[in-house]
């Protein structure tokens, strides 16, 4: 069975084509700048070479169509006919409390995703465009949606509710949903395999640390709490997002800067976090380089960043009643050795001991980075959200 995985954003489409007999990747790439001048497709060839193809893509329909054309290309393609694609799986950021598991797409699912656009206007609208583009181009092929917040749907009400009048939850579904769920799901199950244990017997803290970042507390394979909230703004400090902030500070800043609600949301999402503190960049590599060169605000940004991740690890160890494993994943989690070391520093009282020498050598690969006498195992596990989507798609289509 061949399954195409699509992750459609507001102006982009990432794709991977799998042969599920051995879960091998037949093709992968991404379209960028849909609806904008200079649109292009960037792909990775089987030999690892990157290739960029410029192509005018006014909308998602043409974006998906060009992905199909590229897959069929006699020289750089991976298939001879679209009939070889048995199903398409989509990543959906926000499923609200309507969707607690992956589902096959039908009209009611499309309507449900559209109804949730208020909670994730940029993401869900893009996802929906991708689904409808495939509907138009390959109407007979089954599609499956895998929701980013679904893995977090096991949170108890006392963890996901906000302390505002209950009617706000009843009327407007305002609650903690959490995000990066597909990643947290993958790495928590993978670390259980690496430890040779049943995930139902483990207490795990997963740290998905990229430009966007979230931490999850997982007990017996179920999420008990997670750092992101109604939107991906809450939680730890991120590349350009503020993370947790006093709500009254938000209204205070709005008044001082004379900002409207959407302008303030953009300010907290796009101009804050590591970028806002350092004044250098939202990319941790740039901030690290500046800090090494003595840039004081870059140094401050890193201290704040590490400290807030550490606070969530400590809080979730308390929420779980202990912890067996901590997992770092995503771009920063897999590659930034200082972040891993500093966010575990001082947590020896919880039984967490990092092997500093080993940690310093690990980038982008699976590895145990805690010392042999550490009661808590600390792991680096590269995430693979796409294979989770592909597996869910295959399972549902086969049923």
mmCIF file of C-alpha atoms in Angstrom:
data_model
loop_
_atom_site.group_PDB
_atom_site.id
_atom_site.type_symbol
_atom_site.label_atom_id
_atom_site.label_comp_id
_atom_site.label_asym_id
_atom_site.label_seq_id
_atom_site.Cartn_x
_atom_site.Cartn_y
_atom_site.Cartn_z
ATOM 1 C CA UNK A 1 0.000 0.000 0.000
ATOM 2 C CA UNK A 2 1.287 3.461 -0.943
ATOM 3 C CA UNK A 3 0.170 6.374 1.216
ATOM 4 C CA UNK A 4 0.742 10.066 0.588
ATOM 5 C CA UNK A 5 0.990 12.243 3.704
ATOM 6 C CA UNK A 6 0.174 15.944 3.311
ATOM 7 C CA UNK A 7 0.677 18.784 5.779
ATOM 8 C CA UNK A 8 -0.993 21.837 4.258
ATOM 9 C CA UNK A 9 -0.380 25.269 5.749
ATOM 10 C CA UNK A 10 -1.731 28.655 4.741
ATOM 11 C CA UNK A 11 0.788 28.987 1.895
ATOM 12 C CA UNK A 12 2.673 25.689 1.957
ATOM 13 C CA UNK A 13 2.316 21.939 1.447
ATOM 14 C CA UNK A 14 4.747 19.382 2.874
ATOM 15 C CA UNK A 15 4.501 15.853 1.515
ATOM 16 C CA UNK A 16 5.891 12.338 1.954
ATOM 17 C CA UNK A 17 5.007 9.273 -0.050
ATOM 18 C CA UNK A 18 5.399 5.937 1.769
ATOM 19 C CA UNK A 19 5.468 2.340 0.659
ATOM 20 C CA UNK A 20 3.850 0.820 3.735
ATOM 21 C CA UNK A 21 5.099 -2.705 3.052
ATOM 22 C CA UNK A 22 8.342 -1.612 4.720
ATOM 23 C CA UNK A 23 7.495 2.015 5.629
ATOM 24 C CA UNK A 24 10.116 3.260 3.182
ATOM 25 C CA UNK A 25 9.945 6.855 1.937
ATOM 26 C CA UNK A 26 9.549 6.943 -1.840
ATOM 27 C CA UNK A 27 9.432 10.731 -2.195
ATOM 28 C CA UNK A 28 9.392 13.822 -0.014
ATOM 29 C CA UNK A 29 9.403 17.561 -0.374
ATOM 30 C CA UNK A 30 7.406 20.696 0.071
ATOM 31 C CA UNK A 31 5.691 23.506 -1.790
ATOM 32 C CA UNK A 32 6.121 27.059 -0.530
ATOM 33 C CA UNK A 33 4.742 30.525 -1.320
ATOM 34 C CA UNK A 34 1.334 29.343 -2.606
ATOM 35 C CA UNK A 35 -0.588 32.395 -3.793
ATOM 36 C CA UNK A 36 2.586 34.501 -3.663
ATOM 37 C CA UNK A 37 5.087 35.428 -6.359
ATOM 38 C CA UNK A 38 8.077 33.114 -6.487
ATOM 39 C CA UNK A 39 6.280 29.867 -5.558
ATOM 40 C CA UNK A 40 8.444 26.742 -5.720
ATOM 41 C CA UNK A 41 8.662 23.056 -4.863
ATOM 42 C CA UNK A 42 11.707 21.772 -3.017
ATOM 43 C CA UNK A 43 12.262 18.033 -2.973
ATOM 44 C CA UNK A 44 14.816 15.513 -1.770
ATOM 45 C CA UNK A 45 15.978 13.072 -4.419
ATOM 46 C CA UNK A 46 16.726 9.406 -3.521
ATOM 47 C CA UNK A 47 20.470 10.181 -3.473
ATOM 48 C CA UNK A 48 19.918 12.926 -0.899
ATOM 49 C CA UNK A 49 20.340 15.782 -3.372
ATOM 50 C CA UNK A 50 17.979 18.751 -2.992
ATOM 51 C CA UNK A 51 16.162 20.047 -6.062
ATOM 52 C CA UNK A 52 14.137 23.267 -6.360
ATOM 53 C CA UNK A 53 11.532 23.724 -9.082
ATOM 54 C CA UNK A 54 9.938 27.131 -9.627
ATOM 55 C CA UNK A 55 6.245 26.958 -10.540
ATOM 56 C CA UNK A 56 3.352 29.410 -10.351
ATOM 57 C CA UNK A 57 0.850 28.137 -7.761
ATOM 58 C CA UNK A 58 -2.038 30.560 -7.205
ATOM 59 C CA UNK A 59 -3.915 28.226 -4.846
ATOM 60 C CA UNK A 60 -3.726 24.908 -2.965
ATOM 61 C CA UNK A 61 -5.438 23.038 -5.789
ATOM 62 C CA UNK A 62 -2.554 23.899 -8.111
ATOM 63 C CA UNK A 63 -0.070 23.220 -5.293
ATOM 64 C CA UNK A 64 -1.395 19.689 -4.782
ATOM 65 C CA UNK A 65 -1.627 19.205 -8.542
ATOM 66 C CA UNK A 66 2.046 20.150 -8.933
ATOM 67 C CA UNK A 67 3.017 17.723 -6.163
ATOM 68 C CA UNK A 68 1.217 15.018 -8.171
ATOM 69 C CA UNK A 69 2.971 16.101 -11.384
ATOM 70 C CA UNK A 70 6.330 15.889 -9.634
ATOM 71 C CA UNK A 71 5.567 12.426 -8.249
ATOM 72 C CA UNK A 72 4.751 11.319 -11.829
ATOM 73 C CA UNK A 73 7.775 12.939 -13.474
ATOM 74 C CA UNK A 74 9.649 10.301 -15.563
ATOM 75 C CA UNK A 75 13.066 11.503 -14.344
ATOM 76 C CA UNK A 76 12.578 12.576 -10.709
ATOM 77 C CA UNK A 77 9.215 11.043 -9.845
ATOM 78 C CA UNK A 78 8.419 7.991 -7.714
ATOM 79 C CA UNK A 79 5.295 6.532 -9.334
ATOM 80 C CA UNK A 80 3.981 5.920 -12.867
ATOM 81 C CA UNK A 81 0.299 6.550 -12.147
ATOM 82 C CA UNK A 82 -1.758 8.289 -9.472
ATOM 83 C CA UNK A 83 -3.652 5.007 -9.197
ATOM 84 C CA UNK A 84 -0.664 3.742 -7.214
ATOM 85 C CA UNK A 85 -1.622 6.076 -4.333
ATOM 86 C CA UNK A 86 -4.034 4.087 -2.173
ATOM 87 C CA UNK A 87 -4.849 6.803 0.374
ATOM 88 C CA UNK A 88 -3.938 10.300 1.517
ATOM 89 C CA UNK A 89 -3.355 11.211 5.171
ATOM 90 C CA UNK A 90 -3.559 14.811 6.412
ATOM 91 C CA UNK A 91 -2.199 16.491 9.502
ATOM 92 C CA UNK A 92 -4.880 18.718 11.093
ATOM 93 C CA UNK A 93 -3.757 21.094 13.844
ATOM 94 C CA UNK A 94 -7.065 21.668 15.639
ATOM 95 C CA UNK A 95 -9.730 19.016 16.140
ATOM 96 C CA UNK A 96 -11.227 20.737 19.179
ATOM 97 C CA UNK A 97 -13.333 18.399 21.270
ATOM 98 C CA UNK A 98 -15.106 17.142 18.136
ATOM 99 C CA UNK A 99 -12.316 14.791 17.042
ATOM 100 C CA UNK A 100 -10.475 12.684 19.603
ATOM 101 C CA UNK A 101 -9.015 10.214 17.117
ATOM 102 C CA UNK A 102 -8.083 9.916 13.458
ATOM 103 C CA UNK A 103 -11.025 9.575 11.046
ATOM 104 C CA UNK A 104 -11.783 8.946 7.377
ATOM 105 C CA UNK A 105 -12.815 12.167 5.653
ATOM 106 C CA UNK A 106 -16.424 12.705 4.658
ATOM 107 C CA UNK A 107 -18.620 15.778 4.388
ATOM 108 C CA UNK A 108 -19.272 15.875 8.147
ATOM 109 C CA UNK A 109 -15.522 15.779 8.885
ATOM 110 C CA UNK A 110 -14.851 18.641 6.457
ATOM 111 C CA UNK A 111 -17.663 20.640 8.051
ATOM 112 C CA UNK A 112 -16.280 19.900 11.511
ATOM 113 C CA UNK A 113 -12.797 21.106 10.583
ATOM 114 C CA UNK A 114 -14.283 24.252 9.058
ATOM 115 C CA UNK A 115 -16.326 24.912 12.198
ATOM 116 C CA UNK A 116 -13.089 24.844 14.211
ATOM 117 C CA UNK A 117 -11.365 27.490 12.091
ATOM 118 C CA UNK A 118 -12.020 30.090 14.794
ATOM 119 C CA UNK A 119 -9.670 28.162 17.090
ATOM 120 C CA UNK A 120 -6.915 27.807 14.462
ATOM 121 C CA UNK A 121 -7.795 30.130 11.583
ATOM 122 C CA UNK A 122 -4.531 29.938 9.653
ATOM 123 C CA UNK A 123 -3.822 26.238 10.131
ATOM 124 C CA UNK A 124 -7.273 24.664 9.761
ATOM 125 C CA UNK A 125 -8.153 26.754 6.715
ATOM 126 C CA UNK A 126 -4.972 25.569 5.003
ATOM 127 C CA UNK A 127 -5.610 21.929 5.927
ATOM 128 C CA UNK A 128 -9.142 22.163 4.554
ATOM 129 C CA UNK A 129 -7.879 23.581 1.257
ATOM 130 C CA UNK A 130 -5.561 20.601 0.939
ATOM 131 C CA UNK A 131 -8.346 18.093 1.597
ATOM 132 C CA UNK A 132 -10.611 19.766 -0.959
ATOM 133 C CA UNK A 133 -7.818 19.916 -3.533
ATOM 134 C CA UNK A 134 -7.347 16.140 -3.247
ATOM 135 C CA UNK A 135 -11.159 15.751 -3.350
ATOM 136 C CA UNK A 136 -11.149 17.498 -6.708
ATOM 137 C CA UNK A 137 -8.092 15.846 -8.233
ATOM 138 C CA UNK A 138 -8.503 12.299 -6.849
ATOM 139 C CA UNK A 139 -12.178 11.969 -5.842
ATOM 140 C CA UNK A 140 -12.084 8.175 -5.461
ATOM 141 C CA UNK A 141 -9.064 8.028 -3.143
ATOM 142 C CA UNK A 142 -9.863 7.777 0.590
ATOM 143 C CA UNK A 143 -8.489 10.509 2.831
ATOM 144 C CA UNK A 144 -7.770 10.361 6.566
ATOM 145 C CA UNK A 145 -7.326 13.233 9.005
ATOM 146 C CA UNK A 146 -4.948 12.905 11.962
ATOM 147 C CA UNK A 147 -5.531 15.612 14.559
ATOM 148 C CA UNK A 148 -2.611 17.272 16.309
ATOM 149 C CA UNK A 149 -4.479 17.612 19.590
ATOM 150 C CA UNK A 150 -6.082 14.149 19.601
ATOM 151 C CA UNK A 151 -3.330 12.497 21.659
ATOM 152 C CA UNK A 152 -3.961 15.088 24.373
ATOM 153 C CA UNK A 153 -7.685 14.271 24.573
ATOM 154 C CA UNK A 154 -7.020 11.940 27.524
ATOM 155 C CA UNK A 155 -6.298 14.915 29.811
ATOM 156 C CA UNK A 156 -8.627 15.027 32.838
ATOM 157 C CA UNK A 157 -11.004 17.970 33.106
ATOM 158 C CA UNK A 158 -9.155 19.444 36.068
ATOM 159 C CA UNK A 159 -6.075 19.727 33.835
ATOM 160 C CA UNK A 160 -7.648 21.042 30.646
ATOM 161 C CA UNK A 161 -10.156 23.533 32.059
ATOM 162 C CA UNK A 162 -9.306 27.202 32.666
ATOM 163 C CA UNK A 163 -10.467 28.865 35.869
ATOM 164 C CA UNK A 164 -12.960 31.130 34.117
ATOM 165 C CA UNK A 165 -16.770 30.871 34.361
ATOM 166 C CA UNK A 166 -17.737 27.356 33.295
ATOM 167 C CA UNK A 167 -20.236 28.666 30.760
ATOM 168 C CA UNK A 168 -17.304 29.943 28.656
ATOM 169 C CA UNK A 169 -16.259 26.328 28.179
ATOM 170 C CA UNK A 170 -19.837 25.195 27.537
ATOM 171 C CA UNK A 171 -20.605 27.927 24.996
ATOM 172 C CA UNK A 172 -17.297 28.549 23.284
ATOM 173 C CA UNK A 173 -15.228 25.398 24.008
ATOM 174 C CA UNK A 174 -12.469 27.434 25.638
ATOM 175 C CA UNK A 175 -10.079 24.923 27.238
ATOM 176 C CA UNK A 176 -6.565 23.544 26.984
ATOM 177 C CA UNK A 177 -6.238 21.401 23.861
ATOM 178 C CA UNK A 178 -2.501 21.064 23.396
ATOM 179 C CA UNK A 179 -0.594 20.608 20.141
ATOM 180 C CA UNK A 180 2.309 18.603 18.679
ATOM 181 C CA UNK A 181 0.276 15.587 19.806
ATOM 182 C CA UNK A 182 1.360 13.385 16.917
ATOM 183 C CA UNK A 183 5.000 14.042 17.822
ATOM 184 C CA UNK A 184 4.453 13.431 21.551
ATOM 185 C CA UNK A 185 2.631 10.214 20.661
ATOM 186 C CA UNK A 186 5.451 8.965 18.425
ATOM 187 C CA UNK A 187 8.375 9.687 20.746
ATOM 188 C CA UNK A 188 6.637 8.426 23.907
ATOM 189 C CA UNK A 189 5.884 5.072 22.269
ATOM 190 C CA UNK A 190 9.314 4.934 20.700
ATOM 191 C CA UNK A 191 11.138 5.568 23.984
ATOM 192 C CA UNK A 192 9.126 2.791 25.630
ATOM 193 C CA UNK A 193 10.382 0.457 22.861
ATOM 194 C CA UNK A 194 13.956 1.650 23.373
ATOM 195 C CA UNK A 195 13.650 1.040 27.119
ATOM 196 C CA UNK A 196 12.195 -2.416 26.495
ATOM 197 C CA UNK A 197 9.118 -1.603 28.561
ATOM 198 C CA UNK A 198 5.358 -1.360 28.121
ATOM 199 C CA UNK A 199 4.322 2.291 27.824
ATOM 200 C CA UNK A 200 1.433 1.494 30.188
ATOM 201 C CA UNK A 201 4.002 0.989 32.950
ATOM 202 C CA UNK A 202 5.861 4.277 32.429
ATOM 203 C CA UNK A 203 5.728 7.924 33.466
ATOM 204 C CA UNK A 204 7.234 9.980 30.640
ATOM 205 C CA UNK A 205 7.854 13.690 30.077
ATOM 206 C CA UNK A 206 8.187 14.485 26.384
ATOM 207 C CA UNK A 207 9.778 17.774 25.303
ATOM 208 C CA UNK A 208 9.022 18.766 21.706
ATOM 209 C CA UNK A 209 11.377 21.713 21.407
ATOM 210 C CA UNK A 210 11.509 23.472 18.059
ATOM 211 C CA UNK A 211 10.666 27.001 16.964
ATOM 212 C CA UNK A 212 7.318 26.103 18.479
ATOM 213 C CA UNK A 213 7.676 24.075 21.671
ATOM 214 C CA UNK A 214 5.557 22.038 24.045
ATOM 215 C CA UNK A 215 6.018 19.652 26.954
ATOM 216 C CA UNK A 216 3.684 16.789 27.839
ATOM 217 C CA UNK A 217 3.200 14.627 30.934
ATOM 218 C CA UNK A 218 2.314 11.052 29.955
ATOM 219 C CA UNK A 219 1.281 8.329 32.384
ATOM 220 C CA UNK A 220 0.444 4.775 31.317
ATOM 221 C CA UNK A 221 0.441 5.921 27.680
ATOM 222 C CA UNK A 222 -2.094 8.701 28.289
ATOM 223 C CA UNK A 223 -1.485 12.440 28.389
ATOM 224 C CA UNK A 224 -2.229 13.906 31.814
ATOM 225 C CA UNK A 225 -1.193 17.484 30.985
ATOM 226 C CA UNK A 226 0.506 19.516 28.273
ATOM 227 C CA UNK A 227 1.957 22.999 28.115
ATOM 228 C CA UNK A 228 0.185 24.488 25.089
ATOM 229 C CA UNK A 229 -3.382 25.612 25.614
ATOM 230 C CA UNK A 230 -6.361 26.786 23.583
ATOM 231 C CA UNK A 231 -3.789 27.858 20.999
ATOM 232 C CA UNK A 232 -0.090 27.087 20.455
ATOM 233 C CA UNK A 233 0.878 30.334 22.215
ATOM 234 C CA UNK A 234 0.864 29.019 25.788
ATOM 235 C CA UNK A 235 3.549 27.126 27.666
ATOM 236 C CA UNK A 236 7.310 27.386 27.402
ATOM 237 C CA UNK A 237 9.081 30.312 25.756
ATOM 238 C CA UNK A 238 9.465 29.724 22.005
ATOM 239 C CA UNK A 239 11.251 31.149 18.974
ATOM 240 C CA UNK A 240 8.847 34.049 18.449
ATOM 241 C CA UNK A 241 6.005 33.161 20.857
ATOM 242 C CA UNK A 242 5.883 34.471 24.394
ATOM 243 C CA UNK A 243 4.685 31.307 26.083
ATOM 244 C CA UNK A 244 2.925 31.787 29.434
ATOM 245 C CA UNK A 245 2.157 35.415 30.303
ATOM 246 C CA UNK A 246 -0.082 37.178 32.825
ATOM 247 C CA UNK A 247 -3.364 37.980 31.051
ATOM 248 C CA UNK A 248 -3.403 41.404 32.677
ATOM 249 C CA UNK A 249 0.045 42.068 31.221
ATOM 250 C CA UNK A 250 -1.512 41.480 27.802
ATOM 251 C CA UNK A 251 -4.221 44.106 28.275
ATOM 252 C CA UNK A 252 -1.683 46.486 29.838
ATOM 253 C CA UNK A 253 0.610 46.194 26.787
ATOM 254 C CA UNK A 254 -2.375 46.598 24.455
ATOM 255 C CA UNK A 255 -3.286 49.882 26.126
ATOM 256 C CA UNK A 256 0.270 51.180 26.156
ATOM 257 C CA UNK A 257 0.941 50.313 22.511
ATOM 258 C CA UNK A 258 -2.617 51.014 21.336
ATOM 259 C CA UNK A 259 -2.951 47.571 19.781
ATOM 260 C CA UNK A 260 -6.146 45.879 18.636
ATOM 261 C CA UNK A 261 -6.783 42.224 19.644
ATOM 262 C CA UNK A 262 -5.412 40.671 16.434
ATOM 263 C CA UNK A 263 -2.423 43.015 16.476
ATOM 264 C CA UNK A 264 -1.687 41.930 20.045
ATOM 265 C CA UNK A 265 -2.037 38.261 19.107
ATOM 266 C CA UNK A 266 0.482 38.786 16.295
ATOM 267 C CA UNK A 267 2.796 40.635 18.712
ATOM 268 C CA UNK A 268 2.826 37.699 21.140
ATOM 269 C CA UNK A 269 3.051 35.044 18.423
ATOM 270 C CA UNK A 270 5.473 36.620 15.964
ATOM 271 C CA UNK A 271 7.532 39.268 17.784
ATOM 272 C CA UNK A 272 8.065 37.814 21.254
ATOM 273 C CA UNK A 273 9.840 34.795 22.751
ATOM 274 C CA UNK A 274 13.531 34.333 22.025
ATOM 275 C CA UNK A 275 13.307 36.877 19.193
ATOM 276 C CA UNK A 276 11.722 39.531 21.394
ATOM 277 C CA UNK A 277 14.197 39.134 24.257
ATOM 278 C CA UNK A 278 17.385 38.714 22.226
ATOM 279 C CA UNK A 279 16.577 41.126 19.430
ATOM 280 C CA UNK A 280 18.700 38.809 17.279
ATOM 281 C CA UNK A 281 16.557 36.055 15.783
ATOM 282 C CA UNK A 282 13.938 33.415 16.465
ATOM 283 C CA UNK A 283 16.421 30.776 15.274
ATOM 284 C CA UNK A 284 18.275 29.245 18.216
ATOM 285 C CA UNK A 285 21.429 28.747 16.149
ATOM 286 C CA UNK A 286 21.700 32.492 15.546
ATOM 287 C CA UNK A 287 20.983 33.276 19.196
ATOM 288 C CA UNK A 288 23.560 30.734 20.415
ATOM 289 C CA UNK A 289 26.194 32.237 18.134
ATOM 290 C CA UNK A 290 25.417 35.750 19.353
ATOM 291 C CA UNK A 291 25.539 34.602 22.986
ATOM 292 C CA UNK A 292 28.961 33.012 22.461
ATOM 293 C CA UNK A 293 30.149 36.351 21.077
ATOM 294 C CA UNK A 294 29.086 38.146 24.255
ATOM 295 C CA UNK A 295 25.664 39.471 23.213
ATOM 296 C CA UNK A 296 24.038 40.051 26.627
ATOM 297 C CA UNK A 297 20.399 39.922 25.518
ATOM 298 C CA UNK A 298 21.054 36.726 23.587
ATOM 299 C CA UNK A 299 22.582 35.259 26.754
ATOM 300 C CA UNK A 300 19.524 36.377 28.736
ATOM 301 C CA UNK A 301 17.166 34.846 26.176
ATOM 302 C CA UNK A 302 18.922 31.486 26.478
ATOM 303 C CA UNK A 303 18.799 31.559 30.285
ATOM 304 C CA UNK A 304 15.063 32.300 30.213
ATOM 305 C CA UNK A 305 14.496 29.613 27.594
ATOM 306 C CA UNK A 306 16.333 26.868 29.497
ATOM 307 C CA UNK A 307 14.791 27.873 32.836
ATOM 308 C CA UNK A 308 11.223 27.667 31.594
ATOM 309 C CA UNK A 309 11.697 24.217 30.096
ATOM 310 C CA UNK A 310 13.194 23.081 33.399
ATOM 311 C CA UNK A 311 10.191 24.463 35.296
ATOM 312 C CA UNK A 312 7.798 22.409 33.195
ATOM 313 C CA UNK A 313 9.873 19.250 33.680
ATOM 314 C CA UNK A 314 9.771 19.789 37.444
ATOM 315 C CA UNK A 315 6.050 20.575 37.441
ATOM 316 C CA UNK A 316 5.201 17.527 35.380
ATOM 317 C CA UNK A 317 7.349 15.262 37.528
ATOM 318 C CA UNK A 318 5.154 16.428 40.418
ATOM 319 C CA UNK A 319 1.939 15.974 38.404
ATOM 320 C CA UNK A 320 2.927 12.427 37.457
ATOM 321 C CA UNK A 321 4.124 11.499 40.940
ATOM 322 C CA UNK A 322 7.601 10.767 39.594
ATOM 323 C CA UNK A 323 9.144 10.201 36.199
ATOM 324 C CA UNK A 324 10.829 7.254 34.475
ATOM 325 C CA UNK A 325 11.984 8.958 31.281
ATOM 326 C CA UNK A 326 12.468 12.392 29.745
ATOM 327 C CA UNK A 327 12.537 12.659 25.960
ATOM 328 C CA UNK A 328 13.857 15.543 23.854
ATOM 329 C CA UNK A 329 12.714 15.837 20.252
ATOM 330 C CA UNK A 330 12.176 18.271 17.316
ATOM 331 C CA UNK A 331 14.734 20.620 15.769
ATOM 332 C CA UNK A 332 16.091 22.214 18.941
ATOM 333 C CA UNK A 333 15.491 19.223 21.202
ATOM 334 C CA UNK A 334 17.396 16.908 18.890
ATOM 335 C CA UNK A 335 20.312 19.252 18.232
ATOM 336 C CA UNK A 336 20.865 21.864 20.946
ATOM 337 C CA UNK A 337 23.087 20.191 23.519
ATOM 338 C CA UNK A 338 23.178 23.211 25.866
ATOM 339 C CA UNK A 339 19.396 23.277 26.140
ATOM 340 C CA UNK A 340 19.237 19.626 27.150
ATOM 341 C CA UNK A 341 22.008 19.994 29.720
ATOM 342 C CA UNK A 342 20.754 23.240 31.251
ATOM 343 C CA UNK A 343 17.101 22.199 31.436
ATOM 344 C CA UNK A 344 18.134 19.112 33.428
ATOM 345 C CA UNK A 345 20.743 20.885 35.572
ATOM 346 C CA UNK A 346 19.788 20.995 39.242
ATOM 347 C CA UNK A 347 17.216 18.218 38.902
ATOM 348 C CA UNK A 348 19.463 15.577 40.444
ATOM 349 C CA UNK A 349 17.102 15.491 43.440
ATOM 350 C CA UNK A 350 14.537 13.953 41.062
ATOM 351 C CA UNK A 351 17.047 11.315 40.000
ATOM 352 C CA UNK A 352 17.941 13.066 36.734
ATOM 353 C CA UNK A 353 21.625 12.965 35.799
ATOM 354 C CA UNK A 354 22.871 13.961 32.354
ATOM 355 C CA UNK A 355 26.046 12.449 30.927
ATOM 356 C CA UNK A 356 27.537 15.762 29.799
ATOM 357 C CA UNK A 357 30.177 14.255 27.543
ATOM 358 C CA UNK A 358 27.745 11.990 25.726
ATOM 359 C CA UNK A 359 25.092 14.709 25.488
ATOM 360 C CA UNK A 360 27.627 17.023 23.812
ATOM 361 C CA UNK A 361 28.099 14.541 20.960
ATOM 362 C CA UNK A 362 24.440 13.787 20.190
ATOM 363 C CA UNK A 363 22.681 15.606 17.386
ATOM 364 C CA UNK A 364 19.673 14.336 15.478
ATOM 365 C CA UNK A 365 19.850 10.653 16.409
ATOM 366 C CA UNK A 366 18.369 8.293 18.982
ATOM 367 C CA UNK A 367 20.510 8.140 22.092
ATOM 368 C CA UNK A 368 20.393 7.651 25.845
ATOM 369 C CA UNK A 369 22.145 10.695 27.339
ATOM 370 C CA UNK A 370 21.726 10.088 31.078
ATOM 371 C CA UNK A 371 24.388 8.510 33.283
ATOM 372 C CA UNK A 372 24.236 4.796 34.187
ATOM 373 C CA UNK A 373 23.279 5.663 37.799
ATOM 374 C CA UNK A 374 20.522 8.116 36.816
ATOM 375 C CA UNK A 375 17.174 6.892 38.171
ATOM 376 C CA UNK A 376 15.479 8.700 35.284
ATOM 377 C CA UNK A 377 16.504 7.844 31.745
ATOM 378 C CA UNK A 378 16.988 10.887 29.494
ATOM 379 C CA UNK A 379 16.692 10.275 25.764
ATOM 380 C CA UNK A 380 16.995 12.060 22.457
ATOM 381 C CA UNK A 381 14.465 10.631 19.978
ATOM 382 C CA UNK A 382 14.022 12.280 16.561
ATOM 383 C CA UNK A 383 10.336 12.707 15.889
ATOM 384 C CA UNK A 384 8.484 11.250 12.914
ATOM 385 C CA UNK A 385 4.977 12.670 12.756
ATOM 386 C CA UNK A 386 4.504 11.634 9.134
ATOM 387 C CA UNK A 387 4.894 7.912 9.787
ATOM 388 C CA UNK A 388 2.260 8.143 12.539
ATOM 389 C CA UNK A 389 -0.118 9.754 10.038
ATOM 390 C CA UNK A 390 0.698 7.098 7.447
ATOM 391 C CA UNK A 391 0.116 4.269 9.930
ATOM 392 C CA UNK A 392 -3.224 5.695 11.089
ATOM 393 C CA UNK A 393 -4.270 6.174 7.465
ATOM 394 C CA UNK A 394 -3.424 2.590 6.536
ATOM 395 C CA UNK A 395 -5.202 1.189 9.581
ATOM 396 C CA UNK A 396 -8.416 3.117 8.935
ATOM 397 C CA UNK A 397 -8.466 2.448 5.187
ATOM 398 C CA UNK A 398 -7.928 -1.274 5.719
ATOM 399 C CA UNK A 399 -10.882 -1.368 8.097
#
